[in-house]
Amino acid sequence: MKYSILILAACLAVAGCSKKDPEPRSNEKGALVMVGGSLSTSNAAVYQRFIELAGGPIQARIAVIPAASGQPVRYFEQFRDDMVHYGLTKDQVTLLPIAVKDDRSTPDVDESEWALGGHDELLAQSLAQYTAVWFLGGDQTNITQTLLPDNKPTPVLTAVRDLYQRGGVVAGTSAGAAMMSEVMIAGGDSWHALTAPPRDRYDGMQDQEVGPLILRSGLGFFKDGIIDQHFDRKSRFGRLLVAVQQHKDQFPVGYGIDEDAALVYYPQRQEIEALGYGGVTIIDVREARKINNPYGYHIKDVRISFIQGGDRYHVTEHRFTPHPAKSATIGQEYLNIAEPVVVSGVFSRNSRLKDLIGFDLVDNKGASEVVSYFHQGEGVGFTLRFRQDEKTQGYWQYLDGMKDNSSAAFVLLDVVPSRFSITELGPDSR
């Protein structure tokens, strides 16, 4: 506890203990910055937007909550170094002693003793002097455990909510993004989400990688859908689809954030912006039809959009606004391939979702649908049929050198149970 007291003393030395709110800033625009994980130091678009919203290099005062992390001090220092790289000083970035795991990089301190930091009234009061809070990644259930135990907000969580309401920024990466929605995805992979019933029990980080869908209550900063992260690399499309369908009455839209990308939410405009090296996938089941099929998960007419590179999306009007440098692809498609190669694995071109619907579908005059398969080699799996209609939109531009930056909005998706049988053939097979 000695180390946590020293950190708190340093925090108060920088921030002071006044209960008064800071003077209104000229850029007072409360915002959320949700990063899909694995944020590169070089990702200037994300870091610079975060600092801008936090008040700029001079005014920004950032409190870091490391509760999710297994190495809270080490990863705080790494984040602080990134902030210094983009123009802040070290004393503008402060670690708050809230964690449940001991950091092996600090052998003289046991950070697990910070487990009750969320209840500290003095720490909560200090947040009145900050313009932003950043949540480190790790295990999102550690964030809710320390700030929302038994679904009751702690003083620190109340103070973070106050910061957001008065125009501050709440941001986080990986687990720090997952906890932003009211319905929080705690674990599961796409295959088990589609083929097994949801599970209540959560046994640890391994459950985030493999197993049935696990849902918990999040902190509820983002009230317009369900958030998922590490979306592209960990192929979490299926689990987000099941989560939003399960909560269709209240949260029928899900937002999957790629690694090294950010979803920035501007609540006054009710608009999101996709920034960084990846993008944001939007899954909309408002008009989808879930079909009772004894062979497995069957759903039709899901609307899928993929945005990146400064594209925007209105979360209540469901309106897509491409980056102004992008040109429409429909009517001037690059490809004219009547039957694109079926996507089914790592040897397939355009195997990523954004490339499949961005290039093979909406930038392809010859195809009105593309197909991908999801299976385990034998038995029942799924046909994923992506279609375009009169609502579908596509845009494209080089926004970074010669790197393609495409968008696809309002693509239709059907997920259909299908039986697969694969037989390997040797030279003597007949």
Coordinates of C-alpha atoms in Angstrom, one line a residue:
M1 CA 0.0 0.0 0.0
K2 CA 3.0 2.3 0.6
Y3 CA 3.6 2.6 -3.2
S4 CA 0.0 3.4 -3.9
I5 CA 0.0 6.2 -1.3
L6 CA 3.1 7.6 -3.0
I7 CA 1.4 7.5 -6.4
L8 CA -1.7 9.2 -5.0
A9 CA 0.4 11.9 -3.4
A10 CA 2.1 12.5 -6.7
C11 CA -1.3 12.6 -8.4
L12 CA -2.6 15.2 -6.0
A13 CA 0.6 17.2 -6.2
V14 CA -0.1 17.6 -9.9
A15 CA -3.8 17.9 -9.9
G16 CA -4.6 19.4 -6.5
C17 CA -7.5 18.3 -4.3
S18 CA -10.1 20.9 -5.2
K19 CA -13.6 19.6 -5.7
K20 CA -14.4 22.4 -8.2
D21 CA -14.7 21.5 -11.9
P22 CA -12.1 23.0 -14.2
E23 CA -12.9 26.1 -16.2
P24 CA -14.7 25.2 -19.5
R25 CA -12.3 24.5 -22.3
S26 CA -12.7 26.0 -25.7
N27 CA -13.0 22.6 -27.2
E28 CA -15.5 21.2 -24.7
K29 CA -16.9 18.2 -26.6
G30 CA -17.2 15.1 -24.4
A31 CA -16.1 12.1 -26.5
L32 CA -15.2 8.4 -26.3
V33 CA -12.1 7.0 -28.0
M34 CA -12.3 3.2 -28.2
V35 CA -9.2 1.4 -29.6
G36 CA -9.4 -2.2 -30.8
G37 CA -6.0 -3.1 -29.2
S38 CA -2.4 -3.3 -30.3
L39 CA -2.1 0.5 -30.8
S40 CA 1.2 1.4 -32.6
T41 CA 3.3 4.3 -31.4
S42 CA 3.3 5.4 -35.0
N43 CA -0.5 5.6 -35.2
A44 CA -0.6 9.4 -35.2
A45 CA -4.2 9.7 -36.3
V46 CA -5.5 8.1 -33.1
Y47 CA -3.1 9.6 -30.6
Q48 CA -3.4 13.1 -32.0
R49 CA -7.2 13.0 -32.1
F50 CA -7.2 11.8 -28.5
I51 CA -4.9 14.5 -27.3
E52 CA -6.9 17.1 -29.3
L53 CA -10.1 16.1 -27.7
A54 CA -8.4 16.1 -24.2
G55 CA -7.6 19.7 -24.6
G56 CA -4.4 19.7 -26.7
P57 CA -0.8 19.4 -25.7
I58 CA -0.9 22.3 -23.2
Q59 CA -4.2 21.7 -21.5
A60 CA -4.5 17.9 -21.5
R61 CA -4.4 16.1 -18.1
I62 CA -4.7 12.4 -18.5
A63 CA -5.5 9.9 -15.7
V64 CA -4.7 6.3 -16.5
I65 CA -6.7 3.4 -15.0
P66 CA -4.7 0.2 -15.3
A67 CA -7.3 -2.1 -13.7
A68 CA -7.5 -4.5 -16.7
S69 CA -3.7 -5.0 -17.0
G70 CA -1.6 -7.9 -15.7
Q71 CA 1.3 -5.4 -15.7
P72 CA -0.2 -2.1 -14.7
V73 CA 2.9 -0.1 -14.1
R74 CA 4.8 -1.4 -17.2
Y75 CA 2.0 -0.7 -19.6
F76 CA 1.3 2.7 -18.0
E77 CA 4.9 3.7 -18.6
Q78 CA 4.6 2.6 -22.2
F79 CA 1.4 4.7 -22.7
R80 CA 3.0 7.7 -21.0
D81 CA 6.0 7.4 -23.3
D82 CA 3.6 7.5 -26.3
M83 CA 2.0 10.6 -24.9
V84 CA 5.4 12.3 -24.5
H85 CA 6.2 11.3 -28.1
Y86 CA 3.1 13.3 -29.2
G87 CA 4.0 16.4 -27.2
L88 CA 2.9 16.0 -23.6
T89 CA 5.1 16.0 -20.6
K90 CA 5.3 13.1 -18.1
D91 CA 3.6 15.1 -15.4
Q92 CA 0.5 15.5 -17.6
V93 CA -0.1 11.7 -17.4
T94 CA -0.8 10.1 -14.1
L95 CA -1.3 6.5 -13.0
L96 CA -4.3 5.9 -10.7
P97 CA -3.7 3.0 -8.2
I98 CA -6.6 0.7 -9.3
A99 CA -5.5 -2.8 -10.2
V100 CA -6.0 -6.5 -9.3
K101 CA -2.7 -8.0 -10.6
D102 CA 0.8 -7.7 -9.3
D103 CA 3.3 -6.3 -11.9
R104 CA 6.4 -8.4 -12.1
S105 CA 8.3 -5.5 -13.4
T106 CA 8.1 -3.8 -9.9
P107 CA 9.4 -6.5 -7.5
D108 CA 9.2 -4.1 -4.5
V109 CA 5.5 -3.3 -5.0
D110 CA 2.4 -5.5 -5.0
E111 CA -0.1 -3.7 -7.3
S112 CA -2.8 -6.3 -6.4
E113 CA -3.2 -4.3 -3.2
W114 CA -4.8 -1.6 -5.3
A115 CA -7.9 -3.7 -5.8
L116 CA -10.1 -1.3 -3.7
G117 CA -8.7 1.9 -5.3
G118 CA -12.1 2.5 -7.1
H119 CA -13.6 3.1 -3.7
D120 CA -11.1 5.9 -2.7
E121 CA -13.0 9.1 -2.3
L122 CA -9.9 11.3 -2.4
L123 CA -8.8 9.6 -5.7
A124 CA -12.3 10.3 -7.1
Q125 CA -12.1 13.9 -6.1
S126 CA -8.8 14.3 -7.9
L127 CA -10.4 13.4 -11.2
A128 CA -12.1 16.9 -11.3
Q129 CA -8.8 18.3 -12.4
Y130 CA -8.3 15.9 -15.4
T131 CA -9.5 16.3 -19.0
A132 CA -9.3 12.6 -20.0
V133 CA -9.2 9.1 -18.6
W134 CA -7.4 6.3 -20.4
F135 CA -8.1 2.6 -19.6
L136 CA -5.3 0.1 -20.3
G137 CA -6.0 -3.2 -22.0
G138 CA -6.1 -6.7 -20.5
D139 CA -9.1 -8.3 -18.9
Q140 CA -12.3 -6.2 -19.1
T141 CA -13.8 -8.1 -16.2
N142 CA -11.1 -6.6 -13.9
I143 CA -12.4 -3.2 -14.9
T144 CA -16.0 -3.9 -13.9
Q145 CA -14.8 -5.8 -10.8
T146 CA -13.0 -2.8 -9.5
L147 CA -15.3 0.0 -10.6
L148 CA -18.7 -1.6 -10.8
P149 CA -18.8 -4.4 -8.2
D150 CA -22.2 -6.0 -7.9
N151 CA -23.4 -3.4 -10.6
K152 CA -22.9 -0.6 -8.1
P153 CA -20.7 2.3 -9.3
T154 CA -17.8 3.2 -7.1
P155 CA -16.8 6.8 -6.4
V156 CA -14.1 6.7 -9.0
L157 CA -16.5 5.4 -11.7
T158 CA -19.0 8.2 -10.7
A159 CA -16.1 10.7 -11.1
V160 CA -15.2 9.3 -14.5
R161 CA -18.8 9.6 -15.6
D162 CA -18.8 13.2 -14.4
L163 CA -15.7 14.0 -16.4
Y164 CA -17.3 12.6 -19.5
Q165 CA -20.5 14.6 -18.9
R166 CA -18.7 17.9 -18.5
G167 CA -16.9 17.5 -21.8
G168 CA -13.9 15.3 -21.0
V169 CA -12.7 12.2 -22.9
V170 CA -13.0 8.6 -21.8
A171 CA -10.8 6.3 -23.8
G172 CA -9.4 2.9 -23.7
T173 CA -7.7 0.1 -25.7
S174 CA -8.7 -3.5 -26.0
A175 CA -10.4 -4.3 -22.7
G176 CA -10.7 -0.6 -22.2
A177 CA -12.9 -0.5 -25.3
A178 CA -14.9 -3.7 -24.5
M179 CA -16.2 -2.3 -21.3
M180 CA -17.6 0.9 -22.9
S181 CA -21.0 -0.6 -23.8
E182 CA -23.8 -1.5 -21.4
V183 CA -23.7 -5.1 -22.6
M184 CA -20.0 -6.1 -22.4
I185 CA -18.6 -9.1 -24.3
A186 CA -16.4 -10.8 -21.7
G187 CA -15.4 -13.9 -23.7
G188 CA -16.0 -16.4 -26.4
D189 CA -15.0 -17.1 -30.0
S190 CA -17.1 -16.9 -33.2
W191 CA -17.4 -20.6 -33.8
H192 CA -18.7 -21.4 -30.3
A193 CA -20.9 -18.3 -30.2
L194 CA -22.7 -19.7 -33.3
T195 CA -22.8 -23.3 -32.3
A196 CA -23.1 -23.4 -28.5
P197 CA -25.4 -21.7 -26.0
P198 CA -24.0 -18.7 -24.1
R199 CA -22.3 -19.4 -20.8
D200 CA -22.5 -17.5 -17.5
R201 CA -19.3 -18.6 -15.9
Y202 CA -16.0 -16.8 -16.7
D203 CA -12.8 -18.5 -15.7
G204 CA -10.2 -16.1 -16.9
M205 CA -8.4 -14.7 -20.0
Q206 CA -8.4 -18.1 -21.8
D207 CA -12.2 -17.7 -22.1
Q208 CA -11.7 -14.6 -24.2
E209 CA -10.0 -16.7 -26.9
V210 CA -12.0 -19.9 -27.0
G211 CA -15.4 -21.0 -25.9
P212 CA -19.1 -20.0 -25.8
L213 CA -20.2 -16.3 -25.7
I214 CA -20.0 -14.8 -22.3
L215 CA -21.7 -11.5 -21.6
R216 CA -21.5 -9.2 -18.6
S217 CA -22.6 -5.7 -17.6
G218 CA -20.2 -3.0 -18.9
L219 CA -19.7 0.5 -17.7
G220 CA -22.2 1.9 -20.2
F221 CA -20.5 5.0 -21.6
F222 CA -21.5 4.0 -25.1
K223 CA -25.3 3.6 -25.2
D224 CA -25.9 3.1 -28.9
G225 CA -24.7 -0.5 -29.4
I226 CA -22.4 -3.3 -28.3
I227 CA -18.6 -2.9 -28.7
D228 CA -16.1 -5.6 -29.6
Q229 CA -12.3 -5.4 -30.1
H230 CA -9.3 -7.1 -31.7
F231 CA -12.0 -7.6 -34.3
D232 CA -10.1 -8.4 -37.5
R233 CA -7.2 -10.5 -36.2
K234 CA -9.3 -12.6 -33.8
S235 CA -12.2 -13.0 -36.2
R236 CA -14.9 -12.0 -33.7
F237 CA -17.6 -11.3 -36.3
G238 CA -19.7 -14.3 -35.3
R239 CA -19.7 -13.5 -31.6
L240 CA -20.7 -9.9 -32.1
L241 CA -23.5 -10.9 -34.4
V242 CA -24.9 -13.3 -31.9
A243 CA -24.6 -10.7 -29.1
V244 CA -26.5 -8.0 -30.9
Q245 CA -29.2 -10.5 -32.1
Q246 CA -29.6 -11.7 -28.5
H247 CA -30.1 -8.1 -27.4
K248 CA -31.9 -6.9 -30.6
D249 CA -34.7 -5.1 -28.7
Q250 CA -32.3 -2.7 -26.9
F251 CA -29.0 -2.9 -28.8
P252 CA -29.5 -4.1 -32.4
V253 CA -26.2 -2.7 -33.7
G254 CA -22.7 -3.8 -32.9
Y255 CA -19.4 -2.1 -33.6
G256 CA -16.3 -4.3 -34.1
I257 CA -13.0 -2.3 -33.8
D258 CA -9.9 -3.6 -35.6
E259 CA -6.5 -3.7 -34.0
D260 CA -4.5 -0.5 -34.4
A261 CA -7.8 1.4 -35.1
A262 CA -10.1 3.6 -33.1
L263 CA -13.8 4.3 -33.0
V264 CA -14.2 7.9 -31.9
Y265 CA -17.7 8.8 -30.6
Y266 CA -19.0 12.4 -30.6
P267 CA -22.2 12.3 -28.4
Q268 CA -23.4 15.8 -29.3
R269 CA -23.5 14.8 -33.0
Q270 CA -24.4 11.1 -32.2
E271 CA -21.7 10.2 -34.8
I272 CA -18.7 7.9 -34.8
E273 CA -15.5 8.3 -36.8
A274 CA -13.1 5.5 -37.8
L275 CA -9.4 6.4 -37.4
G276 CA -6.1 4.6 -37.6
Y277 CA -4.6 1.7 -39.5
G278 CA -7.6 -0.5 -39.3
G279 CA -11.4 0.1 -39.4
V280 CA -14.7 -0.5 -37.8
T281 CA -17.3 -3.1 -38.8
I282 CA -20.9 -2.3 -38.1
I283 CA -23.4 -5.1 -37.7
D284 CA -27.1 -4.1 -37.8
V285 CA -29.8 -6.6 -37.1
R286 CA -32.8 -4.2 -36.9
E287 CA -34.4 -5.8 -40.0
A288 CA -32.7 -9.2 -39.8
R289 CA -34.7 -12.4 -39.6
K290 CA -33.6 -15.1 -37.2
I291 CA -34.8 -18.4 -38.6
N292 CA -35.6 -21.5 -36.5
N293 CA -33.4 -24.1 -38.1
P294 CA -32.7 -27.4 -36.3
Y295 CA -29.3 -27.6 -38.1
G296 CA -27.8 -24.5 -36.6
Y297 CA -27.7 -20.7 -36.4
H298 CA -29.6 -19.2 -39.3
I299 CA -30.2 -15.5 -39.9
K300 CA -31.0 -13.5 -43.0
D301 CA -30.8 -9.8 -44.0
V302 CA -28.2 -8.6 -41.6
R303 CA -26.8 -5.2 -42.7
I304 CA -23.0 -5.0 -42.6
S305 CA -20.8 -1.8 -43.1
F306 CA -17.1 -1.4 -42.9
I307 CA -15.7 2.1 -42.4
Q308 CA -12.1 3.4 -42.1
G309 CA -9.8 6.3 -42.8
G310 CA -11.9 9.1 -41.4
D311 CA -15.3 7.7 -42.5
R312 CA -18.3 8.6 -40.3
Y313 CA -21.5 7.0 -39.3
H314 CA -24.5 8.5 -37.5
V315 CA -25.5 6.0 -34.8
T316 CA -29.3 6.9 -34.6
E317 CA -30.0 7.9 -38.2
H318 CA -27.8 5.1 -39.5
R319 CA -26.3 7.4 -42.1
F320 CA -22.9 6.8 -43.6
T321 CA -20.6 9.6 -44.6
P322 CA -17.4 8.6 -46.4
H323 CA -14.2 10.6 -46.0
P324 CA -14.4 13.5 -48.5
A325 CA -11.4 12.2 -50.5
K326 CA -13.1 8.9 -51.3
S327 CA -14.9 8.3 -54.6
A328 CA -18.0 6.1 -55.1
T329 CA -17.3 2.7 -56.6
I330 CA -20.8 1.7 -57.6
G331 CA -21.2 2.8 -61.2
Q332 CA -17.4 2.9 -61.8
E333 CA -16.3 -0.4 -60.4
Y334 CA -12.7 -1.5 -60.8
L335 CA -13.5 -5.2 -61.3
N336 CA -15.8 -7.1 -63.6
I337 CA -15.6 -10.7 -62.3
A338 CA -18.8 -12.7 -62.6
E339 CA -17.8 -15.4 -60.1
P340 CA -15.2 -14.3 -57.6
V341 CA -13.2 -17.1 -56.0
V342 CA -15.0 -18.4 -52.9
V343 CA -13.3 -17.3 -49.7
S344 CA -12.6 -20.1 -47.3
G345 CA -9.2 -19.7 -45.8
V346 CA -5.7 -18.2 -45.7
F347 CA -5.0 -19.2 -49.4
S348 CA -8.0 -17.1 -50.6
R349 CA -7.5 -13.6 -51.9
N350 CA -9.4 -10.9 -50.1
S351 CA -9.9 -13.3 -47.2
R352 CA -10.5 -10.5 -44.7
L353 CA -14.1 -9.3 -44.4
K354 CA -13.3 -5.7 -45.4
D355 CA -11.5 -6.8 -48.6
L356 CA -14.2 -9.4 -49.4
I357 CA -17.0 -7.0 -49.4
G358 CA -15.0 -3.9 -50.4
F359 CA -13.3 -5.3 -53.5
D360 CA -15.0 -8.6 -54.6
L361 CA -18.5 -7.2 -54.0
V362 CA -19.1 -3.5 -54.1
D363 CA -16.1 -2.7 -56.3
N364 CA -17.0 -5.5 -58.7
K365 CA -19.5 -4.9 -61.5
G366 CA -19.8 -8.6 -62.3
A367 CA -21.0 -9.9 -59.0
S368 CA -24.1 -9.2 -56.9
E369 CA -23.0 -11.6 -54.1
V370 CA -19.9 -13.3 -52.7
V371 CA -19.7 -16.3 -50.6
S372 CA -17.4 -17.5 -47.8
Y373 CA -17.5 -20.6 -45.7
F374 CA -17.0 -21.2 -42.0
H375 CA -16.5 -24.8 -40.9
Q376 CA -14.3 -27.2 -39.0
G377 CA -13.8 -29.5 -42.0
E378 CA -16.5 -32.1 -41.2
G379 CA -20.1 -31.8 -40.2
V380 CA -22.3 -28.7 -40.0
G381 CA -20.8 -25.3 -40.6
F382 CA -22.0 -22.1 -42.2
T383 CA -22.4 -20.5 -45.6
L384 CA -21.9 -16.7 -45.3
R385 CA -23.5 -15.0 -48.3
F386 CA -22.9 -11.3 -48.7
R387 CA -25.2 -9.5 -51.1
Q388 CA -25.7 -6.0 -52.4
D389 CA -29.0 -4.2 -53.2
E390 CA -30.1 -0.6 -53.9
K391 CA -29.1 0.5 -50.4
T392 CA -25.5 -0.7 -50.7
Q393 CA -22.7 1.8 -51.0
G394 CA -19.0 1.5 -51.8
Y395 CA -16.2 4.1 -51.7
W396 CA -12.5 4.0 -52.4
Q397 CA -9.4 6.2 -52.4
Y398 CA -5.7 6.2 -51.7
L399 CA -5.5 8.0 -48.4
D400 CA -2.0 7.0 -47.4
G401 CA 0.5 6.8 -50.2
M402 CA -0.6 4.0 -52.5
K403 CA -2.5 2.0 -49.8
D404 CA -6.1 1.1 -50.7
N405 CA -8.6 2.6 -48.3
S406 CA -12.1 1.3 -49.1
S407 CA -15.5 1.4 -47.5
A408 CA -18.6 -0.7 -47.9
A409 CA -21.9 0.3 -46.4
F410 CA -25.2 -1.5 -46.0
V411 CA -24.2 -4.9 -47.5
L412 CA -26.6 -7.7 -46.8
L413 CA -25.5 -10.9 -45.1
D414 CA -27.2 -14.3 -44.7
V415 CA -25.7 -16.9 -42.4
V416 CA -27.0 -20.4 -43.4
P417 CA -26.2 -23.7 -41.7
S418 CA -24.5 -26.0 -44.2
R419 CA -23.1 -29.5 -44.1
F420 CA -19.5 -30.1 -45.1
S421 CA -17.5 -33.2 -45.8
I422 CA -13.8 -33.1 -46.7
T423 CA -11.8 -36.1 -47.9
E424 CA -8.1 -35.7 -48.4
L425 CA -6.9 -37.4 -51.6
G426 CA -3.6 -39.1 -52.0
P427 CA -1.9 -40.2 -55.3
D428 CA -3.7 -43.6 -54.9
S429 CA -7.2 -42.3 -54.2
R430 CA -9.9 -43.3 -56.5

